[in-house]
Structures are given as C-alpha cells and as structure tokens.
mmCIF file of C-alpha atoms (C1' of nucleotides) in Angstrom:
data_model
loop_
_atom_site.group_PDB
_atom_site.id
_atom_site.type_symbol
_atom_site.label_atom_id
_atom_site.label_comp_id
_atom_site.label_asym_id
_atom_site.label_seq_id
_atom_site.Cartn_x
_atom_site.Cartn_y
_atom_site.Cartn_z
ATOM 1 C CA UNK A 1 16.629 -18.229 -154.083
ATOM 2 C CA UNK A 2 19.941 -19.608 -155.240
ATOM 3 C CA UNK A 3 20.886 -19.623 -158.914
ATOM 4 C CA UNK A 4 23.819 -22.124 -158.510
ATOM 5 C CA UNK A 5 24.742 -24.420 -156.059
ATOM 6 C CA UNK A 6 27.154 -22.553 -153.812
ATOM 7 C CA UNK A 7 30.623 -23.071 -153.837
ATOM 8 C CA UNK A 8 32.007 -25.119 -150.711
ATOM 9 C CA UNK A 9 34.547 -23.350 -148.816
ATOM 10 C CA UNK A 10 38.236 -24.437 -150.635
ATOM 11 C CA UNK A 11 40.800 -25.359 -147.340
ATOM 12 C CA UNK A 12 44.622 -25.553 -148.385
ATOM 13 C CA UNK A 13 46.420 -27.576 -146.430
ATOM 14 C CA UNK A 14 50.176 -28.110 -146.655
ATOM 15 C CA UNK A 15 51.741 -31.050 -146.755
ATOM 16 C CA UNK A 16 54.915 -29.827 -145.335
ATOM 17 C CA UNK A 17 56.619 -32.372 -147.994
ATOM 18 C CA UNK A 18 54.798 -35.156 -146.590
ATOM 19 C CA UNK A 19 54.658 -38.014 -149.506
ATOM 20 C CA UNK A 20 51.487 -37.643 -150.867
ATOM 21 C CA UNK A 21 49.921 -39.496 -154.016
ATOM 22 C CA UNK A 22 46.019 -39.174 -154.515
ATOM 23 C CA UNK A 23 46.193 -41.581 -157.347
ATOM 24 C CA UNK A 24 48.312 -44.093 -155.764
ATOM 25 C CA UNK A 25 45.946 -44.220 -152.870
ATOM 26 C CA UNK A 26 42.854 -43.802 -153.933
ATOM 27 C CA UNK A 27 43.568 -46.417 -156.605
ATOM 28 C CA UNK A 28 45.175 -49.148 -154.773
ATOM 29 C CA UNK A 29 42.018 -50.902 -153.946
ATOM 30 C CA UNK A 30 42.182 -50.191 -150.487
ATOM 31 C CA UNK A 31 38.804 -47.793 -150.048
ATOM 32 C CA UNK A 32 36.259 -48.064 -152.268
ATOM 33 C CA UNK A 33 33.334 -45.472 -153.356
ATOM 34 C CA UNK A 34 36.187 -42.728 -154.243
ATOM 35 C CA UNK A 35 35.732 -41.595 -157.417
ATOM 36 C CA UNK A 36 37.985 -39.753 -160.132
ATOM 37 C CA UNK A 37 36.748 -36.411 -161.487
ATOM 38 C CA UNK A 38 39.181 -33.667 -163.633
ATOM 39 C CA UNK A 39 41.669 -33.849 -161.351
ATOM 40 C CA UNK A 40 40.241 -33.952 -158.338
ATOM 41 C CA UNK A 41 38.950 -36.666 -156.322
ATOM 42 C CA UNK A 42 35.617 -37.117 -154.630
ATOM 43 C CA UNK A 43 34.080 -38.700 -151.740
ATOM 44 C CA UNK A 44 33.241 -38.650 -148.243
ATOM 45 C CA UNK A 45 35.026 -38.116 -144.731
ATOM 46 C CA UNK A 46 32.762 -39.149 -142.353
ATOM 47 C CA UNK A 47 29.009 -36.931 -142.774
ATOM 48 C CA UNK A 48 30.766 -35.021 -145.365
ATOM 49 C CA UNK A 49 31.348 -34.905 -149.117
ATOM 50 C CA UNK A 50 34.336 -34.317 -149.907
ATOM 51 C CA UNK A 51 36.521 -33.054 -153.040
ATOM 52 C CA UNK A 52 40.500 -32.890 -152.940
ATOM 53 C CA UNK A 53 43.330 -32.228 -155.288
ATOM 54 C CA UNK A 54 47.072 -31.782 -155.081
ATOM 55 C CA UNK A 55 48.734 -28.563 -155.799
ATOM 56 C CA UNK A 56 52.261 -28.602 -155.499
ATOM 57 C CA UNK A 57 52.920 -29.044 -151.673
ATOM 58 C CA UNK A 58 49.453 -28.473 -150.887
ATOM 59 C CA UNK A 59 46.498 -29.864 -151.080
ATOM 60 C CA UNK A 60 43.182 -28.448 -151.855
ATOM 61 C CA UNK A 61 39.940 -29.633 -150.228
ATOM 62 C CA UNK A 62 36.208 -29.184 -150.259
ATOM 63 C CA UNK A 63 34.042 -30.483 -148.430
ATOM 64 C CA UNK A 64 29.891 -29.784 -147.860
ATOM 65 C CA UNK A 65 29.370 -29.781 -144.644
ATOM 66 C CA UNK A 66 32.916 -28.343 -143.819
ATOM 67 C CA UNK A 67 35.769 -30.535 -141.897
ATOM 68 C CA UNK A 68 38.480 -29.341 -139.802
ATOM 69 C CA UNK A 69 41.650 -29.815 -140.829
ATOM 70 C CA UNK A 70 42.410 -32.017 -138.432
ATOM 71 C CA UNK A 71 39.834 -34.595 -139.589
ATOM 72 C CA UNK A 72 40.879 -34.416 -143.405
ATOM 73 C CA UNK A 73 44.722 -34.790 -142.187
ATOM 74 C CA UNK A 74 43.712 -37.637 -139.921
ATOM 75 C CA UNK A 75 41.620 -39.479 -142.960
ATOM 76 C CA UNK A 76 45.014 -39.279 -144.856
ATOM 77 C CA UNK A 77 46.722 -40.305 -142.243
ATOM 78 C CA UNK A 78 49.261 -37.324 -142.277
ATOM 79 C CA UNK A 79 50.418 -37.960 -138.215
ATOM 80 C CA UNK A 80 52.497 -40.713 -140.306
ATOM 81 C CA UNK A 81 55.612 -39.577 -141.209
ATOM 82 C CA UNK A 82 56.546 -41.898 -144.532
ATOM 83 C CA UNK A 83 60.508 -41.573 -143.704
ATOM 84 C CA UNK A 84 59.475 -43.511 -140.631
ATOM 85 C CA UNK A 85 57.811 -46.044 -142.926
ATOM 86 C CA UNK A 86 60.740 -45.974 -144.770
ATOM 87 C CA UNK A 87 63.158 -46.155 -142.326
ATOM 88 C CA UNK A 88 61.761 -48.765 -140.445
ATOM 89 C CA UNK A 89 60.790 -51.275 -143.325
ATOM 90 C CA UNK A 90 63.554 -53.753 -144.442
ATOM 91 C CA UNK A 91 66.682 -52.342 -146.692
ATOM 92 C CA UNK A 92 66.413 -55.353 -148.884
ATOM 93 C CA UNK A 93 66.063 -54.072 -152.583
ATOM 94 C CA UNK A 94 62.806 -55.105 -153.695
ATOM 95 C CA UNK A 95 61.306 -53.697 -150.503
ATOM 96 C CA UNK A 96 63.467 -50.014 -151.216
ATOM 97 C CA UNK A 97 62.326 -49.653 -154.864
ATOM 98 C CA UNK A 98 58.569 -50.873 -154.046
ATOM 99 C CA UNK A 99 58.742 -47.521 -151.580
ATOM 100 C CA UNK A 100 60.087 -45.457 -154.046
ATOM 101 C CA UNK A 101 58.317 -46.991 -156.925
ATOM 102 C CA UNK A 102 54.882 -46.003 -155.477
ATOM 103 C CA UNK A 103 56.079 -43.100 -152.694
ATOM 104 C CA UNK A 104 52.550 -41.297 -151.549
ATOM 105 C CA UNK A 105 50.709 -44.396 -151.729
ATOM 106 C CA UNK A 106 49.378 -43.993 -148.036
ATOM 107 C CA UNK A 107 47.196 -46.306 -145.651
ATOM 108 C CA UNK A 108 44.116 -45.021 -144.971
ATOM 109 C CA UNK A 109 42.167 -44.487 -141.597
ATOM 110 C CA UNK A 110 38.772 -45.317 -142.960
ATOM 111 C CA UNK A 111 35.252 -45.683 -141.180
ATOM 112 C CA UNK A 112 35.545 -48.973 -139.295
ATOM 113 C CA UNK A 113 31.983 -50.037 -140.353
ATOM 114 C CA UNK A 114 32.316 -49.492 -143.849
ATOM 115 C CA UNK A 115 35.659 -50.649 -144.452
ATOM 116 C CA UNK A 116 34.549 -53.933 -142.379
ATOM 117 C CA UNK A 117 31.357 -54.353 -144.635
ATOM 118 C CA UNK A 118 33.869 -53.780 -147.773
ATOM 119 C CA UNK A 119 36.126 -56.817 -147.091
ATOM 120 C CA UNK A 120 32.726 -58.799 -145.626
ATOM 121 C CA UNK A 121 31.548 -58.435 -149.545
ATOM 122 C CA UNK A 122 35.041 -58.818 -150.994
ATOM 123 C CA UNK A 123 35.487 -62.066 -150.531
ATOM 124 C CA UNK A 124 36.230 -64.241 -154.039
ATOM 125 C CA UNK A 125 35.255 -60.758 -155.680
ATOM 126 C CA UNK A 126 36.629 -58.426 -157.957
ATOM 127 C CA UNK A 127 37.666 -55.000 -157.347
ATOM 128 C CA UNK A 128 34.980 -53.847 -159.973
ATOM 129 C CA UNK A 129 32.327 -56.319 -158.298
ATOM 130 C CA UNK A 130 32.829 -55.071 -154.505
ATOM 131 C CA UNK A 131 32.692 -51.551 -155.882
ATOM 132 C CA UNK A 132 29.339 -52.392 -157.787
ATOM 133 C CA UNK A 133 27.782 -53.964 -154.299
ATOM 134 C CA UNK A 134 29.067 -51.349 -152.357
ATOM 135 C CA UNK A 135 27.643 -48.403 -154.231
ATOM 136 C CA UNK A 136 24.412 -50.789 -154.332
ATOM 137 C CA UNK A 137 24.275 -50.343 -150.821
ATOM 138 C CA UNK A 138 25.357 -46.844 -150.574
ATOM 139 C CA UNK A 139 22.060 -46.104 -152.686
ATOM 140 C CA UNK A 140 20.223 -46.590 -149.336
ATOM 141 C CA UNK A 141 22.128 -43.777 -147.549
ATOM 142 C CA UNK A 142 22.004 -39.928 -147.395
ATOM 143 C CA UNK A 143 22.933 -37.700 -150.302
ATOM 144 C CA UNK A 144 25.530 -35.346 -150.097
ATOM 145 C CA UNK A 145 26.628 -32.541 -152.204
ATOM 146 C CA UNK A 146 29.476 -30.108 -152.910
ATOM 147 C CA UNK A 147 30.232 -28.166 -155.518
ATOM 148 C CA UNK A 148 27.540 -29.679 -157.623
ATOM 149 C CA UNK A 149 29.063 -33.275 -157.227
ATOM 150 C CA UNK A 150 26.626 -35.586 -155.297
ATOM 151 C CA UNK A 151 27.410 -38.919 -153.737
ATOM 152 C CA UNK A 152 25.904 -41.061 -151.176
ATOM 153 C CA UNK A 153 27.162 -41.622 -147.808
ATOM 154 C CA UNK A 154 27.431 -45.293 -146.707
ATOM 155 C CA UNK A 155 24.495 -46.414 -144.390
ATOM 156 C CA UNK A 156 25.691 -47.087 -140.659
ATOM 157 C CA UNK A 157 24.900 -50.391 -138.448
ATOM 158 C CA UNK A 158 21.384 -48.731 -137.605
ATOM 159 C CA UNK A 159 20.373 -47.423 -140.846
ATOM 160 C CA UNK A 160 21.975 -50.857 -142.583
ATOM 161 C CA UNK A 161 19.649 -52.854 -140.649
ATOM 162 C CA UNK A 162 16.303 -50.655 -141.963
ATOM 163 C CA UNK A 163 17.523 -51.713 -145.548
ATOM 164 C CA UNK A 164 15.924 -53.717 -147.687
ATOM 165 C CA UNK A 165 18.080 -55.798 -150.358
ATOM 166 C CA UNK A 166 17.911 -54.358 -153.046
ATOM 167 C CA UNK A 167 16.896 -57.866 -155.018
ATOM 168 C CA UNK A 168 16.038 -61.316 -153.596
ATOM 169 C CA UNK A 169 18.996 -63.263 -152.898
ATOM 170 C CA UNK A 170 21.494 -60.303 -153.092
ATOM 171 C CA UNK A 171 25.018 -61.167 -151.785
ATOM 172 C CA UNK A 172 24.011 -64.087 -150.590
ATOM 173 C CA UNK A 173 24.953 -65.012 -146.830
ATOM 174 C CA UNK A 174 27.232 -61.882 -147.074
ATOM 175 C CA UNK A 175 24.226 -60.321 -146.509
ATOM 176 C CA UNK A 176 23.267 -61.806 -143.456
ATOM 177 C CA UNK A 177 26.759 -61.755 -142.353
ATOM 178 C CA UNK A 178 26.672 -57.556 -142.594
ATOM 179 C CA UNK A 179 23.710 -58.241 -140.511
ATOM 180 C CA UNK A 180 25.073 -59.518 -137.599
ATOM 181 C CA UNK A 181 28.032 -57.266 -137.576
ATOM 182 C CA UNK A 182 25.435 -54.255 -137.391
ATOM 183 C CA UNK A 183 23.742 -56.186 -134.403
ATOM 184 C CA UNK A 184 26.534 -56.824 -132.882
ATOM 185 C CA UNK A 185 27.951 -53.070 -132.982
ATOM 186 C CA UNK A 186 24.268 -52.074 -131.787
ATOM 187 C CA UNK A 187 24.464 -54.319 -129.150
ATOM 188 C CA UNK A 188 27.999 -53.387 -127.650
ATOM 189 C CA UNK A 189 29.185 -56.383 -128.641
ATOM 190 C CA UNK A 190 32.038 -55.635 -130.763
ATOM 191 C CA UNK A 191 33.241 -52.271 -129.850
ATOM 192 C CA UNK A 192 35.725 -50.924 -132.598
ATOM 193 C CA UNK A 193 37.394 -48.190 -130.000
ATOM 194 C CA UNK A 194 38.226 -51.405 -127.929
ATOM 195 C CA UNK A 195 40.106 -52.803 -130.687
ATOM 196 C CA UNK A 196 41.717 -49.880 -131.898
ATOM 197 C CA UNK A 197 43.454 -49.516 -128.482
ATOM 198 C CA UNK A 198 44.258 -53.303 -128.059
ATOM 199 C CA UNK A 199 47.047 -54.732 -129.565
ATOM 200 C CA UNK A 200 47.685 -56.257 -132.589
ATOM 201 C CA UNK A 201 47.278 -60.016 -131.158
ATOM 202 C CA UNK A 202 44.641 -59.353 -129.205
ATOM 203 C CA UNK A 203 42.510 -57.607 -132.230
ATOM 204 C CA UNK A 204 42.879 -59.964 -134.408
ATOM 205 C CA UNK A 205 42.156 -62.997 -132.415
ATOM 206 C CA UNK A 206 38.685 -61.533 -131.039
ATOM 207 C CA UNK A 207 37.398 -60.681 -134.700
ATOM 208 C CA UNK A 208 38.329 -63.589 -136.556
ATOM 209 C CA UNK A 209 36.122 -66.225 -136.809
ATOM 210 C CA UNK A 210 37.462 -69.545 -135.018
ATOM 211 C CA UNK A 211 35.443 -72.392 -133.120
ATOM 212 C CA UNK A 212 32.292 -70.400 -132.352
ATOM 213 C CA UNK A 213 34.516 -66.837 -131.605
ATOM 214 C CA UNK A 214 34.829 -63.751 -133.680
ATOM 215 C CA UNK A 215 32.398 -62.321 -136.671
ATOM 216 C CA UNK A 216 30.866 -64.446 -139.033
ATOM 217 C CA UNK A 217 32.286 -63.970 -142.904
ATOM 218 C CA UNK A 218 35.878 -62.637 -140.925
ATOM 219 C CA UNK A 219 38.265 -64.831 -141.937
ATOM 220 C CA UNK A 220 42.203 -63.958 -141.523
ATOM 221 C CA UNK A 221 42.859 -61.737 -144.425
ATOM 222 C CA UNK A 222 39.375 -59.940 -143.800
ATOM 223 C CA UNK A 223 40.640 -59.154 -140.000
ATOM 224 C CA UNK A 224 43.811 -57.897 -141.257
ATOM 225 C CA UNK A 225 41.973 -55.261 -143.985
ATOM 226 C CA UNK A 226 40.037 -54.038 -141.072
ATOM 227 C CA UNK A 227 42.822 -53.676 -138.602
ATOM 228 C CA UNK A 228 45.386 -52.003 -141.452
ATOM 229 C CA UNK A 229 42.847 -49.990 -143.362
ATOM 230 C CA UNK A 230 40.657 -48.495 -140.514
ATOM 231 C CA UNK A 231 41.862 -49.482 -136.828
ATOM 232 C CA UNK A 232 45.664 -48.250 -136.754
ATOM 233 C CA UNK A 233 47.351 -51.480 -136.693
ATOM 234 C CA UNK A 234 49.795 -50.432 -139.287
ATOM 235 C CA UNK A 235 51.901 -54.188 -139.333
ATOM 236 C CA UNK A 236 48.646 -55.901 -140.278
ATOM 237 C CA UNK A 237 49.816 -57.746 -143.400
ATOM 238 C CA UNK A 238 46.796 -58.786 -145.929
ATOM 239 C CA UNK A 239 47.529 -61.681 -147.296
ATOM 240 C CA UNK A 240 45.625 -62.436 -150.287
ATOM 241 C CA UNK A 241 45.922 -64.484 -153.687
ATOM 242 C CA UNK A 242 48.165 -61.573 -155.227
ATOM 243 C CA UNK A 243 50.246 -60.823 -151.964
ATOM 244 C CA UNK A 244 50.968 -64.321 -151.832
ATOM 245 C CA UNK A 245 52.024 -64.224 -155.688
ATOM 246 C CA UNK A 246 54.096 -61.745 -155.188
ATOM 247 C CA UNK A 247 55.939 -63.122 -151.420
ATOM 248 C CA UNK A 248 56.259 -66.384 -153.367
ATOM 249 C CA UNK A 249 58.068 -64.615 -156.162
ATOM 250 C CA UNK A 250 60.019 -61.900 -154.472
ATOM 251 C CA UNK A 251 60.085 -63.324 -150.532
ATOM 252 C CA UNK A 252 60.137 -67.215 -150.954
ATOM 253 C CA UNK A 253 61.954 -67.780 -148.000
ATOM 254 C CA UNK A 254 59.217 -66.581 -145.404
ATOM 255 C CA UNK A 255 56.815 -68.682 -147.035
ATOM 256 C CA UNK A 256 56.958 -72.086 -145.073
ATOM 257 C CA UNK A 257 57.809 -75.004 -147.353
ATOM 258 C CA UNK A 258 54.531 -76.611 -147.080
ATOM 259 C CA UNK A 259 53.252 -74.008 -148.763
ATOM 260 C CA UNK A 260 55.478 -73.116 -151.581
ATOM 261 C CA UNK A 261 55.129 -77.063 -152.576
ATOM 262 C CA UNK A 262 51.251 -76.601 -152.804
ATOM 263 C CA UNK A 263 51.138 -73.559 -154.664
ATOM 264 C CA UNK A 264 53.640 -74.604 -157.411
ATOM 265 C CA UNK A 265 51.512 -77.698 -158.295
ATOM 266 C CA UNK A 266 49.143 -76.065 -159.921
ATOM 267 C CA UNK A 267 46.052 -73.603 -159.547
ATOM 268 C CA UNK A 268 46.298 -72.057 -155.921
ATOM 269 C CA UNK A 269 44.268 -73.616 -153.375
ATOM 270 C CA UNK A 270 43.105 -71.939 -150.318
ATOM 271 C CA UNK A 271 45.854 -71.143 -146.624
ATOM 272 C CA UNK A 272 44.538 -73.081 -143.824
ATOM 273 C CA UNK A 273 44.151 -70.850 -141.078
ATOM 274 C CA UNK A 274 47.095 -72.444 -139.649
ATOM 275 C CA UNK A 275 49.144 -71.654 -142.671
ATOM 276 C CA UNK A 276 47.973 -68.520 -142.795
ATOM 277 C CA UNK A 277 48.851 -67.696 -138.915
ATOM 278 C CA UNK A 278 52.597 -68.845 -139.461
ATOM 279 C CA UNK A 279 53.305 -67.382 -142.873
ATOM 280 C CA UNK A 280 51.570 -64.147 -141.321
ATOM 281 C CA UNK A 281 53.986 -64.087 -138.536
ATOM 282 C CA UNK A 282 56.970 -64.438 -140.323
ATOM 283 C CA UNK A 283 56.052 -61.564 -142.848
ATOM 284 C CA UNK A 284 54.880 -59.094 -139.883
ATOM 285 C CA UNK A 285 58.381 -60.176 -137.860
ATOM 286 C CA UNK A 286 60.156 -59.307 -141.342
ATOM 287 C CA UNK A 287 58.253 -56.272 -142.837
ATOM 288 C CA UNK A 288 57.675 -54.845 -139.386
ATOM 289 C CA UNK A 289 55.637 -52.084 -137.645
ATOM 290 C CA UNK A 290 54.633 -50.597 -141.045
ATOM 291 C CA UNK A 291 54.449 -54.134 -142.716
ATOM 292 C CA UNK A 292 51.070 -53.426 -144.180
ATOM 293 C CA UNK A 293 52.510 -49.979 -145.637
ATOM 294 C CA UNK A 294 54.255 -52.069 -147.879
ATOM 295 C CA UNK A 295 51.873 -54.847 -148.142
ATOM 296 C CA UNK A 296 49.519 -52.463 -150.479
ATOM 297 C CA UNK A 297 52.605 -51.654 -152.489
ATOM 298 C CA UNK A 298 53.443 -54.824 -153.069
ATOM 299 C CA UNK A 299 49.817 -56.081 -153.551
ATOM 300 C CA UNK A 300 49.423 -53.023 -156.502
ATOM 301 C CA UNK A 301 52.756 -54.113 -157.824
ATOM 302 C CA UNK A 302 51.820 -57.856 -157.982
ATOM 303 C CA UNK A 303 47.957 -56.903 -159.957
ATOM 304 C CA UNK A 304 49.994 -54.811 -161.973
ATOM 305 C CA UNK A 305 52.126 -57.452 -163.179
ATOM 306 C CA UNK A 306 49.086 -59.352 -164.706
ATOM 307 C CA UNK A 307 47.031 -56.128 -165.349
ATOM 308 C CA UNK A 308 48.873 -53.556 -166.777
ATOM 309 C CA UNK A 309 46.138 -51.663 -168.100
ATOM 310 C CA UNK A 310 44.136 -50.834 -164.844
ATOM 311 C CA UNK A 311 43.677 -47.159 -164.466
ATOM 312 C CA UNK A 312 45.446 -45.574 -161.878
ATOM 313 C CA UNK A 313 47.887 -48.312 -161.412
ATOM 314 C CA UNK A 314 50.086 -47.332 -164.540
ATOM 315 C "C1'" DG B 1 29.942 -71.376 -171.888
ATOM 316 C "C1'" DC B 2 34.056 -71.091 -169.013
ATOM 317 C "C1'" DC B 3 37.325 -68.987 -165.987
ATOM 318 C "C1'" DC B 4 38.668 -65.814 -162.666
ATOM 319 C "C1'" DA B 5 38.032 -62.508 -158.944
ATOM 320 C "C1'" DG B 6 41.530 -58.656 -152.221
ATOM 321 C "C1'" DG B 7 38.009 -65.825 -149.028
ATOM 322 C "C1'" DT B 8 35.138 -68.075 -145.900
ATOM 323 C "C1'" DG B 9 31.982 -71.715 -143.909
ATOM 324 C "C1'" DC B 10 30.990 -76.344 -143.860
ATOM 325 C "C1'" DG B 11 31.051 -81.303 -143.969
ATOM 326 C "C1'" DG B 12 33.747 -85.453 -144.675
ATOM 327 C "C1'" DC B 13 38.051 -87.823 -143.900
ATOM 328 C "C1'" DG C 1 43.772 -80.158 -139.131
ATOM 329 C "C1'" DC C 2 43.402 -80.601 -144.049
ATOM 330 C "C1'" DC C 3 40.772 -81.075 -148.388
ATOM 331 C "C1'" DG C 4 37.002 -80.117 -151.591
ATOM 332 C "C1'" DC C 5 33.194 -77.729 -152.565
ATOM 333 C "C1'" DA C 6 29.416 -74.181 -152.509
ATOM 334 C "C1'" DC C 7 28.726 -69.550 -152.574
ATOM 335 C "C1'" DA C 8 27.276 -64.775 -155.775
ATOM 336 C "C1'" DT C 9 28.127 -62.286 -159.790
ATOM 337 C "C1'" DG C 10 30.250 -59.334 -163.390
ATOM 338 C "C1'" DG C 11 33.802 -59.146 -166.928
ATOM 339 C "C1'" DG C 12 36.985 -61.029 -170.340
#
DNA sequence: GCCCAGGTGCGGC
DNA sequence: GCCGCACATGGG
C-alpha cells in the first residue's frame, strides 16, 4: 500500500536558449484547459498529465504516464527556432517590438480534435466562457494524475459521441456541430494528417464551410485557429474582432478600404467571407511564413489594450 | 436589465 | 454578394 501518491519522474530538458515563456503561452488564449499552479503549469500532452516549469535554461517536466522528450519538445514546438520567426517576419517597428515585447510566446502544436472543438465553441464567446464549456466537456473524459494534481483529459471523436450534454439545450447547435466533426473523423471523412501535409490553400479551402463544402460551425477565422494552433501551418493569420482592432490601428494600409469605411462608422459588423479572404491575403503576403507567430502577439497586445488587468497578460 | 464576448448560418434583398 | 438577425451564456 502506498502512503502518498508517488512522485512522477522530473525530466529536465534544455532549452539550449530557445525563447521560452510559459506564461506568455499558456496565457495567450490560444489552448485552453492549462491551468496555473505555484509556479508550475499543469495539463495534458496527449494521454498524459502533465506539470512543467522553467528553470533558468531548462525546463522541468512531469508527467503521469511519462512522455519522451521528444513529444513534450514537439507540444512546445521547440523544432522552431524563434530567430527564424524573427528573422523572417517584417522589420517594420511595431512588428520588432511586438517580438521582443512578448519573446517566448510560442505557437502551439495542440491535439487537432480538441483545438478544433475549442474554436467550434468559441464563437461570439469569451475566453472565460469557452474555458467554462470546455472543462464542461472535459468532465466526461478520463482522469489523470501526477504529483497529486488531477485533471481530465479531453474526450476524443469516439468517446465525444457516447456523451450526453450535460443540460438540455447546452451549446446550442455548437453541439451538434462537434457532432458531425466526430462523425466525420470516424468516418474518414476529414482526415487531419491529410491536412497537415497539404498546403496552406488547399487546407483551408476543404475545412471551411462554403456552398455545401467544409465543416459545419468552420467559418474563416475558425479554419485558421485550427491550421495555426494544431496543423503546422504557421502563416495562418486569425483574424478576429481584436486582430482586426489592432491591423486597423497599427496596419491600416492592408486593410482594403471597404473595410476600414465600415468599421469606423460605428460598432463593428461582421467580414464577409469575401472580405475576409482578401484582407487575409494581404496580411499572410505581409507577415509571412510565421504570420500567425505574430498574429497571437498582436492579438494579446490588442486585449491588453482594453484589459489591462487580465492575469498573465501584464 | 443591458452590453459584450477569439463568429457562423440563414433568409431576404 | 451583402446585410441583419438569431444563437448561447457568463461577467461587468
């Protein structure tokens, strides 16, 4: 018999003065279900919980059932060199001091599936509200625990589809739109290791939703979360109502005319999906290959702005 | 109560 | 194509 839960093996891995910033990342609003405790932060990698904390140039992970390096360097996305990022973003001087300002904020490679269901229920919601349905949801998956700290791992496609809401009328259609996406990955037809080797283009245009195509409750921006948080398509360029706040005030020349009249009027209506297409291209031509990189920076610095007193963003 | 929140689907012009 | 509205739901 145990007297105390056992303590998870501790990994060190070193960053080899990789940029890293825990805080930054975690609390950008790009993953959700990652949770602040002491220093360290908690969650899961795939089956596993796990814990990590920076030390210096290292970093110091747990995790219950144990990970290979590899996988924890791979979930932080540590193949990506940030002077790359840096050196192939645009030298213009908001763009420079947005790097610098929040250097270790790094993208993610999250679970396709979960990160897909997160911006299906994100839609018109707030940070605190998608967190709230997520970790709803989450209740109906496995638990996981290491070094004392339990969490619950996200239910896949299959298990999703044995769940029962957890009240009548929860999330609406989003609901039913989760649905089909699990049917649809259970049926082979959407295949995320086919779109993670496709291009850009090609990607995008087979999830979003247009005349009868793509995933219902996949609009534009949700197809670019997917593609930049979880499917390597690191120009994918979110463009949301605080990205656009901040491209009108810091970038107002790639936002088409059209658009810039519109939004000055008054309360911000809605991009067409035409609008959306050519104001997309001309930020992913001007940003470039790690476009959505700075996208997050620029979407933290924008929330900021107008909510100064969020957590992690200080 | 009212407004806003990491948008999207739909029906009417 | 574009516009206006419904949609859920928690917090300020």
């Amino acid at each position: 018999m145990e007297t105390k839960s056992r303590d998870a093996v501790k990994q060190v891995i070193n960053l080899k003065g990789e940029p890293l910033d825990l805080d930054y990342t975690f609390g950008s609003g790009q993953i959700f279900l990652w949770r602040k405790i002491g220093d360290w932060w908690l969650g899961n990698i795939g089956p596993s919980a796990v814990l990590m904390a920076k030390d210096g140039d290292d970093l110091a992970v747990r995790c219950e059932p144990p990970l290979s390096t590899v996988e924890v360097e791979r979930f932080l996305a540590l193949d990506v060199c940030y002077s790359e990022v840096t050196s192939k973003g645009p030298k213009d001087p908001f763009s420079v001091s947005l790097l610098e300002r929040y250097a270790g904020l790094r993208i993610l490679r999250q679970e396709p599936w979960f990160c897909l269901v997160t911006y299906l229920v994100s839609a018109s919601l707030s940070i605190e509200a998608i967190e709230k349905a997520l970790g709803r949801i989450s209740e109906g998956g496995l638990r996981r625990t290491v070094d004392g700290h339990s969490l619950n791992l996200f239910p896949g496609p299959a298990a999703f589809l044995n769940l029962k809401r957890p009240r009548r009328g929860y999330l609406g259609r989003k609901w039913t739109y989760i649905r089909e996406a699990a049917r649809k990955l259970e049926r082979g037809d959407m295949d995320f290791q086919q779109l993670r080797s496709a291009s850009y283009e090609e990607a995008w245009s087979s999830l979003v939703r247009d005349r009868g195509n793509g995933t219902m409750g996949v609009g534009p921006k949700v197809a670019d979360c997917v593609l930049l948080f979880s499917l390597d398509k690191a120009e994918a360029f979110p463009i949301d109502r605080w990205v656009l706040r901040g491209l009108l005030e810091h970038y107002p020349k790639l936002v088409p005319l059209r658009i810039r009249d519109r939004m000055e009027g008054s309360k911000g209506s809605n991009l067409t999906l035409v609008e959306y297409r050519e104001l997309s291209s001309n930020v992913r031509a001007y940003f470039g290959p790690f476009g959505g990189w700075i996208q997050e920076c620029l979407f933290l610095d924008a929330r900021t702005v107008s909510r100064p007193t969020d957590p992690w963003v200080a």
